[in-house]
């Protein structure tokens, strides 16, 4: 039952990631859910806002705090995100006291909940969050892989044009 619920919400997070993709952003989507109701949504907007803090998770958490009128979000709140959070986002997740984190694709470069460093279980952290990973991981990973493949291809073309002009 829990798997089906997590998959349902991760599909919704993937819709948000696709919104980011259409805007030329790294395709990551996030949503805060409380008792089976969406509290807030976010998708990456760092490029369009020229702001490195505009990650999907941060946007969803900021909106959630405003909607709930509280900087703490511990009352049975789950954050669904298509990519394993980075250091900045894990910090915001921990400070907001979110109850549960569910993510899709692992981030082998800067992921912080399982691969690079597990900040969730660091001895200095006095607040524990339930973490579920790998939910729709294939779909989440493919979206990101395709995005970066196209970006690398575009950059090669741009570099070739620059070399020819010089």
XYZ file of C-alpha atoms in Angstrom:
166
model
C 0.000 0.000 0.000
C 2.758 2.468 0.969
C 4.579 1.745 -2.298
C 1.487 2.592 -4.374
C 0.969 5.850 -2.473
C 4.626 6.802 -2.907
C 4.460 5.974 -6.620
C 1.303 8.049 -7.037
C 2.911 11.139 -5.531
C 6.205 10.552 -7.326
C 4.294 10.631 -10.621
C 3.016 14.060 -9.554
C 6.598 15.132 -8.756
C 7.650 13.929 -12.220
C 4.983 16.183 -13.755
C 6.651 19.092 -11.963
C 10.079 17.947 -13.183
C 8.714 18.026 -16.723
C 7.530 21.587 -16.107
C 11.116 22.492 -15.173
C 12.371 20.746 -18.316
C 10.016 22.790 -20.522
C 11.470 25.930 -18.941
C 15.046 24.840 -19.708
C 15.768 23.972 -16.086
C 17.344 20.820 -14.679
C 14.258 18.571 -14.481
C 13.626 18.108 -10.783
C 10.204 18.335 -9.159
C 9.095 18.274 -5.536
C 5.896 18.431 -3.543
C 4.917 18.519 0.096
C 2.058 16.240 1.047
C 0.193 16.127 4.338
C -2.423 13.458 5.000
C -2.817 12.722 1.289
C -3.257 16.405 0.363
C -0.761 18.537 -1.546
C 0.439 21.470 0.543
C 2.858 22.969 -1.984
C 4.784 22.267 -5.178
C 8.173 23.217 -6.549
C 10.376 22.623 -9.548
C 13.898 23.774 -10.295
C 14.074 27.449 -11.234
C 17.716 28.277 -10.534
C 18.559 29.108 -14.170
C 15.532 31.294 -14.887
C 15.832 33.136 -11.552
C 19.636 33.375 -11.610
C 19.489 31.998 -8.084
C 21.374 28.851 -7.046
C 18.974 28.325 -4.129
C 15.893 27.876 -6.342
C 15.895 24.097 -6.144
C 12.572 22.264 -6.306
C 12.774 21.224 -2.649
C 13.560 24.720 -1.386
C 10.693 26.236 -3.364
C 8.224 23.622 -2.069
C 9.429 24.081 1.531
C 9.244 27.898 1.339
C 5.713 27.778 -0.055
C 4.703 25.116 2.486
C 5.911 27.243 5.393
C 3.937 30.239 4.134
C 0.791 28.192 3.547
C 0.972 26.504 6.962
C 2.207 29.732 8.607
C 5.059 27.919 10.309
C 8.750 27.504 9.568
C 8.525 23.982 11.027
C 6.675 21.371 8.991
C 6.676 18.301 11.253
C 2.994 17.392 11.361
C 3.005 14.281 9.173
C 4.524 16.061 6.153
C 6.193 14.109 3.360
C 8.487 15.675 0.785
C 8.464 13.871 -2.553
C 11.333 14.786 -4.879
C 12.511 13.216 -8.120
C 16.226 13.470 -7.253
C 18.146 12.790 -4.063
C 18.582 16.162 -2.316
C 21.860 18.081 -2.238
C 23.540 19.458 0.900
C 21.598 22.732 0.776
C 18.252 20.980 0.383
C 18.954 18.407 3.104
C 19.773 21.301 5.419
C 16.405 22.898 4.672
C 14.638 19.547 5.087
C 16.254 19.001 8.481
C 15.564 22.558 9.683
C 11.916 22.351 8.611
C 11.436 19.086 10.536
C 9.712 17.320 7.651
C 8.583 13.859 8.794
C 9.379 11.830 5.694
C 11.508 12.194 2.553
C 10.732 10.130 -0.542
C 12.968 10.484 -3.588
C 13.385 8.809 -6.949
C 16.846 8.923 -8.539
C 20.032 8.783 -6.522
C 22.573 11.525 -7.112
C 25.974 9.874 -7.244
C 27.824 13.199 -7.358
C 26.303 15.363 -4.637
C 23.540 13.293 -3.066
C 23.528 13.555 0.690
C 21.124 11.031 2.091
C 22.799 7.838 0.961
C 25.893 8.058 -1.219
C 28.246 10.981 -0.636
C 27.472 11.409 3.033
C 24.473 10.438 5.020
C 23.568 13.670 6.748
C 20.337 12.136 7.973
C 22.178 9.827 10.352
C 25.068 12.135 11.257
C 25.711 11.873 15.003
C 25.119 15.607 15.507
C 21.624 15.617 14.009
C 19.026 15.251 16.760
C 16.035 14.964 14.439
C 15.399 11.841 12.395
C 13.497 11.702 9.121
C 12.140 8.537 7.509
C 13.728 8.170 4.074
C 12.451 6.089 1.175
C 14.469 6.045 -2.030
C 14.322 4.508 -5.470
C 10.632 5.303 -6.013
C 10.169 5.403 -9.810
C 13.957 5.687 -9.985
C 14.146 4.591 -13.626
C 11.721 7.291 -14.786
C 13.362 9.963 -12.644
C 16.869 9.006 -13.789
C 15.905 8.879 -17.464
C 14.505 12.394 -17.390
C 17.772 13.722 -15.951
C 20.031 11.585 -18.155
C 18.222 12.695 -21.314
C 18.384 16.348 -20.235
C 22.148 16.277 -19.635
C 22.789 14.258 -22.806
C 21.048 16.939 -24.866
C 22.867 19.726 -22.987
C 26.264 18.115 -23.626
C 25.395 17.704 -27.313
C 24.321 21.365 -27.565
C 27.558 22.475 -25.893
C 29.661 20.435 -28.350
C 27.884 22.110 -31.270
C 28.417 25.575 -29.736
C 32.114 24.818 -29.159
C 32.546 23.612 -32.740
C 30.952 26.798 -34.078
C 33.222 28.951 -31.894
C 36.317 27.076 -33.060
C 35.330 27.502 -36.733
C 34.748 31.253 -36.255
C 38.164 31.740 -34.677
